[in-house]
């Protein structure tokens, strides 16, 4: 039977690239995003590879909308085999004491609560069907400490805790949960962030041993590998994909 993947933040960047890459493997895709424009664009690109796809508009920071995207995927495709739990925002790039409580709540709500809700509802349907595979998007900032991203970094460290602890509870039941920790990757999110903070772009590139940013396609390749049966014995891992950035810290 054709497998199905849910991809949050599927309307842009890492989510869109992964949707296209997984479609090339013959996997049906449920694209979840707040952006209708981005989500519909991904659906079109995915369908061009001959698989089926739907766009589900949902804000991952709202538990009821998370439940809704899982229910709608089940109604449409009958299973959720793979989950790329990826939607996230970066924040303003200010020092922590210059950030507002609203910004802290927004980043935690989307990046951490959104990811926790996603795993909560997706793992439930996966376990009823005998298991499945999840990849959570962390970040270099989830592996090391960095200035100007304190709240973001806290949420991404949280993603790694979620990943490892899910394995402790459910690996025996057929669930695989891994995390990726990309360094700066050329997506719209990073372009916007670096446009507002040009000095940080220079610092970021010069601090990467390979002296370039990553590409969304490179990340999509890793996620597809981790989600599909080729990675059947990889569980609870955090795979860094950052041109050597965190290895030199
Ligand atoms: N690009 C990088 O350098 C980089 C590095 C490390 C980690 N990440 C992480 O990768 C993930 C994807 O980032 P990206 O670079 O592809 O960014 P992006 O901005 O290109 O894409 C993110 C997508 O998430 C969607 N989104 C935002 N808030 C949402 C919400 N509340 N509910 C549903 N969808 C929402 C946006 O509409 C957008 O389509 C994020 O979790 C980010 O923290 C990115």
mmCIF file of N, CA and C and ligand atoms in Angstrom, residues 9 11-15 33-35 58-61 86-89 110 137-139 152 156 182-185 187-190, ligand 1:
data_model
loop_
_atom_site.group_PDB
_atom_site.id
_atom_site.type_symbol
_atom_site.label_atom_id
_atom_site.label_comp_id
_atom_site.label_asym_id
_atom_site.label_seq_id
_atom_site.Cartn_x
_atom_site.Cartn_y
_atom_site.Cartn_z
ATOM 1 N N UNK A 9 5.035 22.751 8.257
ATOM 2 C CA UNK A 9 5.905 23.760 7.649
ATOM 3 C C UNK A 9 6.230 23.352 6.223
ATOM 4 N N UNK A 11 5.038 24.282 3.489
ATOM 5 C CA UNK A 11 4.834 25.282 2.446
ATOM 6 C C UNK A 11 6.084 26.035 2.045
ATOM 7 N N UNK A 12 7.222 25.721 2.640
ATOM 8 C CA UNK A 12 8.433 26.494 2.349
ATOM 9 C C UNK A 12 9.671 25.692 2.779
ATOM 10 N N UNK A 13 10.822 26.164 2.343
ATOM 11 C CA UNK A 13 12.104 25.712 2.889
ATOM 12 C C UNK A 13 12.301 24.209 3.020
ATOM 13 N N UNK A 14 12.712 23.792 4.207
ATOM 14 C CA UNK A 14 13.039 22.378 4.440
ATOM 15 C C UNK A 14 11.824 21.482 4.251
ATOM 16 N N UNK A 15 10.649 21.976 4.664
ATOM 17 C CA UNK A 15 9.428 21.173 4.533
ATOM 18 C C UNK A 15 9.060 20.957 3.073
ATOM 19 N N UNK A 33 0.532 23.729 6.898
ATOM 20 C CA UNK A 33 1.184 25.040 7.015
ATOM 21 C C UNK A 33 0.132 26.083 7.372
ATOM 22 N N UNK A 34 0.577 27.236 7.899
ATOM 23 C CA UNK A 34 -0.347 28.369 8.057
ATOM 24 C C UNK A 34 -0.492 29.127 6.747
ATOM 25 N N UNK A 35 0.478 28.966 5.880
ATOM 26 C CA UNK A 35 0.462 29.709 4.617
ATOM 27 C C UNK A 35 -0.243 28.914 3.516
ATOM 28 N N UNK A 58 -3.233 24.731 9.028
ATOM 29 C CA UNK A 58 -3.288 24.576 10.491
ATOM 30 C C UNK A 58 -2.142 25.331 11.130
ATOM 31 N N UNK A 59 -2.413 25.871 12.314
ATOM 32 C CA UNK A 59 -1.403 26.523 13.135
ATOM 33 C C UNK A 59 -0.954 25.483 14.169
ATOM 34 N N UNK A 60 0.302 25.055 14.079
ATOM 35 C CA UNK A 60 0.763 23.947 14.930
ATOM 36 C C UNK A 60 0.812 24.309 16.413
ATOM 37 N N UNK A 61 0.730 25.602 16.724
ATOM 38 C CA UNK A 61 0.771 25.990 18.140
ATOM 39 C C UNK A 61 -0.583 25.815 18.825
ATOM 40 N N UNK A 86 8.247 19.713 11.621
ATOM 41 C CA UNK A 86 9.276 20.642 11.165
ATOM 42 C C UNK A 86 8.930 22.116 11.265
ATOM 43 N N UNK A 87 7.645 22.470 11.379
ATOM 44 C CA UNK A 87 7.281 23.901 11.364
ATOM 45 C C UNK A 87 8.008 24.641 12.479
ATOM 46 N N UNK A 88 8.504 25.819 12.162
ATOM 47 C CA UNK A 88 9.192 26.590 13.194
ATOM 48 C C UNK A 88 9.467 28.011 12.726
ATOM 49 N N UNK A 89 9.760 28.862 13.703
ATOM 50 C CA UNK A 89 10.133 30.249 13.401
ATOM 51 C C UNK A 89 11.436 30.576 14.134
ATOM 52 N N UNK A 110 5.107 27.789 18.908
ATOM 53 C CA UNK A 110 5.225 27.145 17.588
ATOM 54 C C UNK A 110 6.303 26.046 17.617
ATOM 55 N N UNK A 137 12.536 18.483 13.706
ATOM 56 C CA UNK A 137 13.579 19.432 13.297
ATOM 57 C C UNK A 137 14.094 20.205 14.507
ATOM 58 N N UNK A 138 15.325 19.894 14.893
ATOM 59 C CA UNK A 138 16.022 20.692 15.914
ATOM 60 C C UNK A 138 16.835 21.741 15.165
ATOM 61 N N UNK A 139 18.098 21.913 15.527
ATOM 62 C CA UNK A 139 18.942 22.951 14.922
ATOM 63 C C UNK A 139 20.323 22.848 15.551
ATOM 64 N N UNK A 152 14.895 30.510 21.005
ATOM 65 C CA UNK A 152 14.936 29.532 19.913
ATOM 66 C C UNK A 152 15.773 28.327 20.327
ATOM 67 N N UNK A 156 14.814 24.323 20.714
ATOM 68 C CA UNK A 156 15.461 23.278 19.912
ATOM 69 C C UNK A 156 16.167 22.244 20.793
ATOM 70 N N UNK A 182 20.108 20.948 11.660
ATOM 71 C CA UNK A 182 20.752 21.671 10.557
ATOM 72 C C UNK A 182 21.464 22.924 11.060
ATOM 73 N N UNK A 183 22.569 23.232 10.430
ATOM 74 C CA UNK A 183 23.173 24.540 10.597
ATOM 75 C C UNK A 183 22.461 25.495 9.657
ATOM 76 N N UNK A 184 22.951 26.735 9.528
ATOM 77 C CA UNK A 184 22.293 27.693 8.634
ATOM 78 C C UNK A 184 22.139 27.114 7.225
ATOM 79 N N UNK A 185 20.884 27.095 6.756
ATOM 80 C CA UNK A 185 20.549 26.476 5.471
ATOM 81 C C UNK A 185 19.782 27.507 4.657
ATOM 82 N N UNK A 187 17.152 28.771 3.243
ATOM 83 C CA UNK A 187 15.696 28.754 3.078
ATOM 84 C C UNK A 187 15.175 30.182 3.245
ATOM 85 N N UNK A 188 13.906 30.421 2.900
ATOM 86 C CA UNK A 188 13.353 31.766 3.087
ATOM 87 C C UNK A 188 13.497 32.279 4.519
ATOM 88 N N UNK A 189 13.365 31.364 5.520
ATOM 89 C CA UNK A 189 13.485 31.796 6.914
ATOM 90 C C UNK A 189 14.850 32.433 7.179
ATOM 91 N N UNK A 190 15.870 31.787 6.703
ATOM 92 C CA UNK A 190 17.238 32.257 6.948
ATOM 93 C C UNK A 190 17.530 33.517 6.150
HETATM 94 N N1 LIG B 1 16.936 27.228 7.584
HETATM 95 C C1 LIG B 1 17.804 27.041 8.556
HETATM 96 O O1 LIG B 1 18.945 27.521 8.538
HETATM 97 C C2 LIG B 1 17.433 26.189 9.719
HETATM 98 C C3 LIG B 1 18.461 25.719 10.543
HETATM 99 C C4 LIG B 1 18.136 24.919 11.629
HETATM 100 C C5 LIG B 1 16.821 24.615 11.867
HETATM 101 N N2 LIG B 1 15.846 25.110 11.076
HETATM 102 C C6 LIG B 1 14.468 24.733 11.380
HETATM 103 O O2 LIG B 1 13.883 24.154 10.234
HETATM 104 C C7 LIG B 1 12.466 24.312 10.266
HETATM 105 C C8 LIG B 1 11.994 24.847 8.927
HETATM 106 O O3 LIG B 1 12.594 26.093 8.727
HETATM 107 P P1 LIG B 1 12.844 26.694 7.273
HETATM 108 O O4 LIG B 1 14.203 27.229 7.289
HETATM 109 O O5 LIG B 1 12.431 25.722 6.232
HETATM 110 O O6 LIG B 1 11.858 27.944 7.355
HETATM 111 P P2 LIG B 1 10.769 28.534 6.338
HETATM 112 O O7 LIG B 1 10.350 29.825 6.950
HETATM 113 O O8 LIG B 1 11.286 28.523 4.951
HETATM 114 O O9 LIG B 1 9.591 27.483 6.453
HETATM 115 C C9 LIG B 1 8.858 27.331 7.638
HETATM 116 C C10 LIG B 1 7.410 27.076 7.292
HETATM 117 O O10 LIG B 1 6.708 26.889 8.536
HETATM 118 C C11 LIG B 1 5.462 27.567 8.425
HETATM 119 N N3 LIG B 1 4.971 27.920 9.748
HETATM 120 C C12 LIG B 1 5.414 28.923 10.556
HETATM 121 N N4 LIG B 1 4.676 28.974 11.665
HETATM 122 C C13 LIG B 1 3.739 27.985 11.569
HETATM 123 C C14 LIG B 1 2.685 27.549 12.398
HETATM 124 N N5 LIG B 1 2.413 28.153 13.551
HETATM 125 N N6 LIG B 1 1.933 26.510 11.998
HETATM 126 C C15 LIG B 1 2.173 25.909 10.797
HETATM 127 N N7 LIG B 1 3.156 26.285 9.960
HETATM 128 C C16 LIG B 1 3.929 27.314 10.347
HETATM 129 C C17 LIG B 1 5.741 28.798 7.581
HETATM 130 O O11 LIG B 1 4.567 29.319 7.007
HETATM 131 C C18 LIG B 1 6.723 28.242 6.554
HETATM 132 O O12 LIG B 1 6.051 27.756 5.418
HETATM 133 C C19 LIG B 1 12.185 25.214 11.464
HETATM 134 O O13 LIG B 1 11.790 24.425 12.563
HETATM 135 C C20 LIG B 1 13.525 25.864 11.740
HETATM 136 O O14 LIG B 1 13.670 26.256 13.080
HETATM 137 C C21 LIG B 1 16.117 25.884 9.987
#
